[in-house]
mmCIF file of C-alpha atoms (C1' of nucleotides) in Angstrom:
data_model
loop_
_atom_site.group_PDB
_atom_site.id
_atom_site.type_symbol
_atom_site.label_atom_id
_atom_site.label_comp_id
_atom_site.label_asym_id
_atom_site.label_seq_id
_atom_site.Cartn_x
_atom_site.Cartn_y
_atom_site.Cartn_z
ATOM 1 C CA MET A 202 0.000 0.000 0.000
ATOM 2 C CA ALA A 203 1.260 3.421 -0.920
ATOM 3 C CA ARG A 204 2.049 5.602 2.006
ATOM 4 C CA ALA A 205 1.421 9.321 2.098
ATOM 5 C CA LYS A 206 5.126 10.060 1.949
ATOM 6 C CA ASP A 207 5.557 8.021 -1.229
ATOM 7 C CA VAL A 208 2.721 9.823 -2.953
ATOM 8 C CA LEU A 209 4.138 13.165 -1.934
ATOM 9 C CA THR A 210 7.630 12.144 -3.026
ATOM 10 C CA GLU A 211 6.273 11.361 -6.466
ATOM 11 C CA LEU A 212 4.414 14.665 -6.647
ATOM 12 C CA GLN A 213 7.591 16.463 -5.627
ATOM 13 C CA ALA A 214 9.445 14.799 -8.448
ATOM 14 C CA ARG A 215 6.751 16.144 -10.758
ATOM 15 C CA ARG A 216 6.925 19.514 -9.019
ATOM 16 C CA ASP A 217 3.173 19.462 -8.665
ATOM 17 C CA TRP A 218 2.672 21.268 -5.385
ATOM 18 C CA ARG A 219 -1.017 21.966 -6.010
ATOM 19 C CA THR A 220 -1.903 18.312 -6.251
ATOM 20 C CA ALA A 221 0.366 17.635 -3.290
ATOM 21 C CA LEU A 222 -1.588 20.111 -1.185
ATOM 22 C CA GLU A 223 -4.868 18.670 -2.395
ATOM 23 C CA TYR A 224 -3.753 15.175 -1.550
ATOM 24 C CA PHE A 225 -2.548 16.329 1.835
ATOM 25 C CA ARG A 226 -5.943 17.884 2.523
ATOM 26 C CA TRP A 227 -7.773 14.787 1.369
ATOM 27 C CA MET A 228 -5.700 12.557 3.633
ATOM 28 C CA LYS A 229 -6.312 14.853 6.536
ATOM 29 C CA ALA A 230 -10.071 14.710 5.980
ATOM 30 C CA GLN A 231 -10.126 10.952 6.477
ATOM 31 C CA PRO A 232 -11.710 10.079 9.827
ATOM 32 C CA GLY A 233 -9.202 9.695 12.592
ATOM 33 C CA PHE A 234 -6.284 10.638 10.405
ATOM 34 C CA GLN A 235 -3.475 12.841 11.630
ATOM 35 C CA HIS A 236 -0.465 13.906 9.608
ATOM 36 C CA SER A 237 2.904 13.472 11.256
ATOM 37 C CA ALA A 238 5.230 16.367 11.927
ATOM 38 C CA LYS A 239 7.589 14.971 9.317
ATOM 39 C CA LEU A 240 4.934 15.054 6.654
ATOM 40 C CA TYR A 241 4.092 18.658 7.456
ATOM 41 C CA THR A 242 7.765 19.468 7.369
ATOM 42 C CA GLY A 243 8.306 17.749 4.066
ATOM 43 C CA LEU A 244 5.465 19.641 2.467
ATOM 44 C CA ILE A 245 6.691 22.950 3.890
ATOM 45 C CA HIS A 246 10.055 22.322 2.262
ATOM 46 C CA PHE A 247 8.426 21.402 -0.994
ATOM 47 C CA LEU A 248 6.302 24.548 -1.041
ATOM 48 C CA GLY A 249 9.309 26.661 -0.199
ATOM 49 C CA ARG A 250 11.342 25.182 -3.029
ATOM 50 C CA GLU A 251 8.487 25.842 -5.403
ATOM 51 C CA GLY A 252 8.359 29.498 -4.425
ATOM 52 C CA GLN A 253 5.183 29.318 -2.358
ATOM 53 C CA PRO A 254 6.089 31.047 0.907
ATOM 54 C CA HIS A 255 2.493 31.904 1.687
ATOM 55 C CA ALA A 256 1.267 28.339 1.417
ATOM 56 C CA ALA A 257 4.271 27.252 3.469
ATOM 57 C CA THR A 258 3.366 29.737 6.183
ATOM 58 C CA LEU A 259 -0.222 28.519 6.305
ATOM 59 C CA LEU A 260 0.912 24.937 6.592
ATOM 60 C CA PHE A 261 3.339 25.829 9.331
ATOM 61 C CA GLN A 262 0.550 27.550 11.287
ATOM 62 C CA GLU A 263 -1.687 24.572 10.737
ATOM 63 C CA MET A 264 1.056 22.352 12.057
ATOM 64 C CA LEU A 265 1.083 24.342 15.276
ATOM 65 C CA LEU A 266 -2.715 24.171 15.547
ATOM 66 C CA GLU A 267 -2.521 20.410 15.135
ATOM 67 C CA ARG A 268 -0.108 20.340 18.059
ATOM 68 C CA GLN A 269 2.748 19.004 15.963
ATOM 69 C CA ARG A 270 6.005 20.371 17.263
ATOM 70 C CA PRO A 271 8.139 21.882 14.533
ATOM 71 C CA SER A 272 11.771 20.822 14.654
ATOM 72 C CA HIS A 273 14.713 22.667 13.194
ATOM 73 C CA TYR A 274 13.848 20.947 9.905
ATOM 74 C CA ALA A 275 10.478 22.642 9.834
ATOM 75 C CA TYR A 276 11.875 26.042 10.793
ATOM 76 C CA THR A 277 14.633 25.701 8.240
ATOM 77 C CA GLY A 278 12.050 24.841 5.600
ATOM 78 C CA LEU A 279 10.108 27.958 6.438
ATOM 79 C CA LEU A 280 13.286 30.024 6.440
ATOM 80 C CA ASN A 281 14.141 28.620 3.032
ATOM 81 C CA ALA A 282 10.676 29.487 1.734
ATOM 82 C CA TYR A 283 11.126 33.112 2.797
ATOM 83 C CA GLY A 284 14.715 33.346 1.684
ATOM 84 C CA ARG A 285 14.045 32.053 -1.805
ATOM 85 C CA ALA A 286 11.172 34.488 -2.162
ATOM 86 C CA GLY A 287 13.424 37.352 -1.130
ATOM 87 C CA MET A 288 11.485 37.879 2.098
ATOM 88 C CA ILE A 289 14.654 38.513 4.044
ATOM 89 C CA ASP A 290 13.088 40.116 7.077
ATOM 90 C CA ASP A 291 10.824 37.125 7.553
ATOM 91 C CA ALA A 292 13.760 34.775 7.095
ATOM 92 C CA LEU A 293 15.766 36.675 9.698
ATOM 93 C CA GLU A 294 12.836 36.580 12.070
ATOM 94 C CA VAL A 295 12.661 32.794 11.825
ATOM 95 C CA PHE A 296 16.403 32.592 12.328
ATOM 96 C CA ASP A 297 16.337 34.805 15.405
ATOM 97 C CA TYR A 298 13.513 32.776 16.841
ATOM 98 C CA MET A 299 15.469 29.573 16.312
ATOM 99 C CA ARG A 300 18.558 31.066 17.839
ATOM 100 C CA GLY A 301 16.712 32.071 20.964
ATOM 101 C CA CYS A 302 14.855 28.796 21.248
ATOM 102 C CA ASP A 303 15.073 26.978 24.564
ATOM 103 C CA ASP A 304 14.284 23.693 22.917
ATOM 104 C CA ASP A 305 17.454 22.138 21.596
ATOM 105 C CA SER A 306 15.663 20.492 18.692
ATOM 106 C CA CYS A 307 14.733 23.897 17.241
ATOM 107 C CA ARG A 308 18.151 25.516 17.250
ATOM 108 C CA PRO A 309 19.773 26.376 13.966
ATOM 109 C CA ASN A 310 22.428 24.080 12.575
ATOM 110 C CA THR A 311 24.838 24.410 9.678
ATOM 111 C CA VAL A 312 22.131 23.813 7.100
ATOM 112 C CA THR A 313 19.931 26.522 8.606
ATOM 113 C CA CYS A 314 22.810 28.955 8.467
ATOM 114 C CA ASN A 315 23.662 27.970 4.918
ATOM 115 C CA VAL A 316 20.095 28.609 3.833
ATOM 116 C CA LEU A 317 20.140 32.010 5.476
ATOM 117 C CA LEU A 318 23.580 32.829 4.119
ATOM 118 C CA GLY A 319 22.498 31.969 0.599
ATOM 119 C CA SER A 320 19.360 34.074 0.907
ATOM 120 C CA LEU A 321 21.304 37.049 2.231
ATOM 121 C CA CYS A 322 23.859 36.807 -0.548
ATOM 122 C CA LYS A 323 21.194 36.537 -3.209
ATOM 123 C CA ALA A 324 19.587 39.665 -1.779
ATOM 124 C CA CYS A 325 22.985 41.410 -1.730
ATOM 125 C CA ARG A 326 22.843 41.768 2.047
ATOM 126 C CA TYR A 327 26.551 41.095 2.297
ATOM 127 C CA GLU A 328 27.147 42.802 5.601
ATOM 128 C CA LYS A 329 24.585 40.646 7.332
ATOM 129 C CA ALA A 330 25.867 37.597 5.479
ATOM 130 C CA LEU A 331 29.370 38.143 6.790
ATOM 131 C CA GLU A 332 27.995 38.602 10.272
ATOM 132 C CA VAL A 333 26.269 35.221 10.064
ATOM 133 C CA PHE A 334 29.396 33.657 8.626
ATOM 134 C CA ALA A 335 31.492 35.047 11.480
ATOM 135 C CA ASP A 336 29.016 33.641 14.006
ATOM 136 C CA MET A 337 29.219 30.262 12.321
ATOM 137 C CA ARG A 338 32.960 30.205 12.782
ATOM 138 C CA ASP A 339 32.874 31.264 16.419
ATOM 139 C CA PRO A 340 32.552 28.201 18.657
ATOM 140 C CA HIS A 341 31.830 30.421 21.644
ATOM 141 C CA GLY A 342 29.439 32.708 19.808
ATOM 142 C CA PRO A 343 25.645 32.729 19.825
ATOM 143 C CA LEU A 344 25.470 29.710 17.564
ATOM 144 C CA ALA A 345 27.682 27.717 19.893
ATOM 145 C CA ASP A 346 29.480 25.284 17.639
ATOM 146 C CA ARG A 347 26.427 23.761 15.964
ATOM 147 C CA CYS A 348 26.866 25.696 12.781
ATOM 148 C CA ARG A 349 30.434 25.130 11.724
ATOM 149 C CA PRO A 350 30.916 26.070 8.082
ATOM 150 C CA ASP A 351 30.943 23.156 5.667
ATOM 151 C CA ILE A 352 31.566 23.014 1.937
ATOM 152 C CA PHE A 353 28.043 24.261 1.218
ATOM 153 C CA THR A 354 28.843 27.356 3.241
ATOM 154 C CA TYR A 355 31.958 28.035 1.228
ATOM 155 C CA ASN A 356 30.211 27.286 -2.029
ATOM 156 C CA VAL A 357 27.640 29.947 -1.209
ATOM 157 C CA LEU A 358 30.454 32.417 -0.567
ATOM 158 C CA VAL A 359 32.346 31.463 -3.718
ATOM 159 C CA ASP A 360 29.161 31.910 -5.732
ATOM 160 C CA ALA A 361 28.444 35.277 -4.118
ATOM 161 C CA LEU A 362 31.958 36.498 -4.865
ATOM 162 C CA CYS A 363 31.681 35.347 -8.463
ATOM 163 C CA ARG A 364 28.349 37.039 -8.990
ATOM 164 C CA GLY A 365 29.726 40.181 -7.412
ATOM 165 C CA GLY A 366 32.502 40.218 -9.969
ATOM 166 C CA GLN A 367 35.143 39.332 -7.377
ATOM 167 C CA LEU A 368 36.538 36.476 -9.370
ATOM 168 C CA ASP A 369 40.028 36.739 -7.977
ATOM 169 C CA ALA A 370 38.786 36.634 -4.424
ATOM 170 C CA ALA A 371 36.695 33.586 -5.290
ATOM 171 C CA ALA A 372 39.719 31.929 -6.863
ATOM 172 C CA ALA A 373 41.763 32.686 -3.750
ATOM 173 C CA LEU A 374 39.087 31.058 -1.617
ATOM 174 C CA LEU A 375 39.095 27.960 -3.804
ATOM 175 C CA HIS A 376 42.859 27.888 -3.562
ATOM 176 C CA ALA A 377 42.713 27.980 0.228
ATOM 177 C CA LEU A 378 40.224 25.126 0.153
ATOM 178 C CA ARG A 379 42.459 23.109 -2.116
ATOM 179 C CA VAL A 380 45.676 23.733 -0.224
ATOM 180 C CA GLY A 381 45.196 22.330 3.248
ATOM 181 C CA GLY A 382 41.482 22.948 3.381
ATOM 182 C CA LEU A 383 39.614 25.274 5.708
ATOM 183 C CA GLU A 384 38.150 24.830 9.163
ATOM 184 C CA GLY A 385 41.211 22.999 10.319
ATOM 185 C CA GLY A 386 41.466 21.010 7.117
ATOM 186 C CA ALA A 387 37.995 19.572 7.482
ATOM 187 C CA VAL A 388 36.501 21.415 4.517
ATOM 188 C CA ARG A 389 37.707 20.643 1.026
ATOM 189 C CA PRO A 390 36.347 21.760 -2.313
ATOM 190 C CA ASN A 391 33.861 19.591 -4.121
ATOM 191 C CA VAL A 392 32.647 19.531 -7.705
ATOM 192 C CA VAL A 393 30.248 22.406 -7.058
ATOM 193 C CA THR A 394 33.028 24.661 -5.792
ATOM 194 C CA PHE A 395 34.965 24.093 -8.990
ATOM 195 C CA ASN A 396 31.932 24.383 -11.229
ATOM 196 C CA THR A 397 30.902 27.670 -9.686
ATOM 197 C CA LEU A 398 34.255 29.238 -10.402
ATOM 198 C CA ILE A 399 34.624 27.589 -13.800
ATOM 199 C CA ASP A 400 31.306 28.988 -14.945
ATOM 200 C CA ALA A 401 32.147 32.443 -13.613
ATOM 201 C CA ALA A 402 35.518 32.369 -15.367
ATOM 202 C CA CYS A 403 33.826 31.281 -18.590
ATOM 203 C CA LYS A 404 31.283 34.075 -18.383
ATOM 204 C CA ALA A 405 34.032 36.596 -17.658
ATOM 205 C CA GLY A 406 35.821 35.519 -20.827
ATOM 206 C CA ARG A 407 38.625 33.857 -18.904
ATOM 207 C CA ALA A 408 38.650 30.614 -20.851
ATOM 208 C CA ALA A 409 42.232 29.767 -19.982
ATOM 209 C CA GLN A 410 41.531 30.031 -16.269
ATOM 210 C CA ALA A 411 38.422 27.901 -16.662
ATOM 211 C CA GLU A 412 40.359 25.206 -18.483
ATOM 212 C CA GLU A 413 43.079 25.258 -15.849
ATOM 213 C CA LEU A 414 40.470 24.693 -13.182
ATOM 214 C CA VAL A 415 38.947 21.800 -15.101
ATOM 215 C CA ALA A 416 42.396 20.223 -15.253
ATOM 216 C CA ALA A 417 42.904 20.894 -11.552
ATOM 217 C CA MET A 418 39.792 18.931 -10.657
ATOM 218 C CA ALA A 419 41.679 15.715 -11.344
ATOM 219 C CA GLY A 420 44.080 16.570 -8.558
ATOM 220 C CA GLN A 421 41.339 16.858 -5.988
ATOM 221 C CA PRO A 422 40.284 13.558 -4.431
ATOM 222 C CA GLY A 423 36.657 12.756 -5.116
ATOM 223 C CA VAL A 424 36.303 15.502 -7.682
ATOM 224 C CA ARG A 425 35.990 15.148 -11.423
ATOM 225 C CA PRO A 426 34.263 17.136 -14.120
ATOM 226 C CA ASP A 427 30.557 16.411 -14.417
ATOM 227 C CA VAL A 428 27.825 17.410 -16.825
ATOM 228 C CA VAL A 429 27.568 20.840 -15.194
ATOM 229 C CA THR A 430 31.278 21.448 -15.795
ATOM 230 C CA TYR A 431 30.912 20.578 -19.457
ATOM 231 C CA THR A 432 27.783 22.660 -19.850
ATOM 232 C CA ALA A 433 29.630 25.726 -18.592
ATOM 233 C CA LEU A 434 32.452 25.098 -21.056
ATOM 234 C CA ILE A 435 30.204 24.315 -24.000
ATOM 235 C CA ASP A 436 28.120 27.393 -23.331
ATOM 236 C CA ALA A 437 31.227 29.560 -23.236
ATOM 237 C CA TYR A 438 32.692 28.071 -26.406
ATOM 238 C CA GLY A 439 29.379 28.469 -28.191
ATOM 239 C CA LYS A 440 29.024 32.090 -27.225
ATOM 240 C CA ALA A 441 32.593 32.752 -28.309
ATOM 241 C CA GLY A 442 31.786 31.227 -31.689
ATOM 242 C CA LEU A 443 34.067 28.240 -31.089
ATOM 243 C CA VAL A 444 31.642 25.510 -32.153
ATOM 244 C CA ALA A 445 34.365 22.974 -32.835
ATOM 245 C CA LYS A 446 35.607 23.296 -29.280
ATOM 246 C CA ALA A 447 32.059 22.992 -28.017
ATOM 247 C CA GLN A 448 31.601 19.783 -30.012
ATOM 248 C CA ALA A 449 34.912 18.425 -28.789
ATOM 249 C CA ALA A 450 33.972 19.097 -25.184
ATOM 250 C CA PHE A 451 30.687 17.271 -25.710
ATOM 251 C CA GLN A 452 32.501 14.244 -27.123
ATOM 252 C CA LYS A 453 34.960 14.301 -24.270
ATOM 253 C CA MET A 454 32.094 14.370 -21.819
ATOM 254 C CA ARG A 455 30.571 11.281 -23.377
ATOM 255 C CA ALA A 456 33.923 9.532 -23.532
ATOM 256 C CA ALA A 457 34.169 10.115 -19.801
ATOM 257 C CA GLY A 458 30.956 8.128 -19.444
ATOM 258 C CA LEU A 459 28.827 11.078 -18.409
ATOM 259 C CA ARG A 460 25.166 11.164 -19.320
ATOM 260 C CA ALA A 461 24.069 14.190 -21.274
ATOM 261 C CA ASP A 462 21.047 16.042 -19.949
ATOM 262 C CA VAL A 463 18.713 18.721 -21.267
ATOM 263 C CA HIS A 464 20.981 21.564 -20.183
ATOM 264 C CA VAL A 465 24.048 20.385 -22.007
ATOM 265 C CA TYR A 466 22.070 19.514 -25.131
ATOM 266 C CA THR A 467 20.477 22.938 -25.101
ATOM 267 C CA ALA A 468 23.856 24.614 -24.728
ATOM 268 C CA LEU A 469 25.315 22.667 -27.636
ATOM 269 C CA MET A 470 22.237 23.151 -29.818
ATOM 270 C CA THR A 471 22.373 26.870 -29.164
ATOM 271 C CA ALA A 472 26.053 26.882 -30.072
ATOM 272 C CA CYS A 473 25.316 25.123 -33.359
ATOM 273 C CA GLY A 474 22.419 27.423 -34.080
ATOM 274 C CA ARG A 475 24.477 30.534 -33.503
ATOM 275 C CA ALA A 476 27.111 29.223 -35.865
ATOM 276 C CA GLY A 477 24.463 28.627 -38.506
ATOM 277 C CA ASP A 478 24.701 24.859 -38.348
ATOM 278 C CA VAL A 479 20.982 24.251 -38.245
ATOM 279 C CA GLU A 480 21.316 20.651 -39.389
ATOM 280 C CA GLN A 481 23.525 19.704 -36.496
ATOM 281 C CA ALA A 482 21.212 21.493 -34.088
ATOM 282 C CA GLU A 483 18.296 19.556 -35.489
ATOM 283 C CA ALA A 484 20.179 16.276 -35.268
ATOM 284 C CA LEU A 485 20.868 16.947 -31.613
ATOM 285 C CA PHE A 486 17.243 17.795 -31.028
ATOM 286 C CA ASN A 487 16.127 14.517 -32.573
ATOM 287 C CA GLU A 488 18.671 12.672 -30.507
ATOM 288 C CA MET A 489 17.212 14.270 -27.414
ATOM 289 C CA LYS A 490 13.731 13.237 -28.360
ATOM 290 C CA ARG A 491 14.841 9.705 -29.067
ATOM 291 C CA MET A 492 16.277 9.521 -25.580
ATOM 292 C CA HIS A 493 13.000 10.777 -24.111
ATOM 293 C CA MET A 494 14.959 13.355 -22.248
ATOM 294 C CA LYS A 495 13.132 15.024 -19.425
ATOM 295 C CA PRO A 496 13.739 18.487 -18.040
ATOM 296 C CA THR A 497 15.887 18.376 -14.924
ATOM 297 C "C1'" U B 298 15.152 5.845 21.421
ATOM 298 C "C1'" A B 299 15.752 1.760 17.490
ATOM 299 C "C1'" C B 300 22.841 4.373 12.827
ATOM 300 C "C1'" U B 301 15.258 6.685 11.973
ATOM 301 C "C1'" A B 302 14.290 12.941 7.358
ATOM 302 C "C1'" G B 303 10.274 11.443 3.068
ATOM 303 C "C1'" A B 304 15.343 15.215 -1.932
ATOM 304 C "C1'" A B 305 16.237 20.677 4.547
ATOM 305 C "C1'" U B 306 20.842 24.314 1.980
ATOM 306 C "C1'" C B 307 25.381 25.372 -2.973
ATOM 307 C "C1'" U B 308 26.978 25.333 -9.371
ATOM 308 C "C1'" G B 309 25.376 24.835 -15.597
ATOM 309 C "C1'" U B 310 21.461 25.704 -20.786
ATOM 310 C "C1'" A B 311 17.152 28.104 -23.053
ATOM 311 C "C1'" U B 312 13.007 32.223 -22.222
ATOM 312 C "C1'" U B 313 13.238 37.351 -19.691
#
RNA sequence: UACUAGAAUCUGUAUU
């Protein structure tokens, strides 16, 4: 028998939050039925991800009315919903509440802080972002060692620096991560760290730097170029009019055993189109259709 | 509580 969580998982995969809410309501209307705190939490996260902060708020309030105690997961989900929607003041309010919470299970952790940090950076609230980051690093500070920066934290910062045009600072941060690591050597770069900088370098017209970084990935344990890496390169080559290089990168990606997705196909098709090679673009499109490729 | 969160948070294409 299908459980509520499985149904909701499927609806999340389809990104159908309306049906998910409907289903949730229907379940709740069954006599004697009570949703668990985890189910509420899961749906709050889903709604937040789908850019529905209002619906997330209502569900959170309903959760309280149903006497389900929200954990830090639930608060973080709500914070994420606000942060993604640019409702920074609301996000900060949730964060402050969590920070002052007596109940240990509601206190912010590294993920909570990462969500907030990302929201602040996206809203260009850098001063506040740095304040949060400093608190995360201070074991005796208000966050008391539960929020030590991890690689997600640094990836948010690298991304913020890149988007702010501070490519050199971002590169310096990646370098520090690569050489000895940060947080006492505990934090090392992952594929996202590299990809973030590679894409920024590509978009800044620094192809050589991007290629150097791709080569450097091999020297980092557990890191190797993925489809995102190749998409960044192919996009850059295409926009620079270097279709042959774009094609070569695509072949190299396949030779590495990586599965092409919609993004990389689109990038390569666009590159072909720009270069006037409509036939090749069409061939790629047909290939995509044959593979029944789904948006990711 | 029973390694017990059900995708909690980071990067790429196109449209703008």
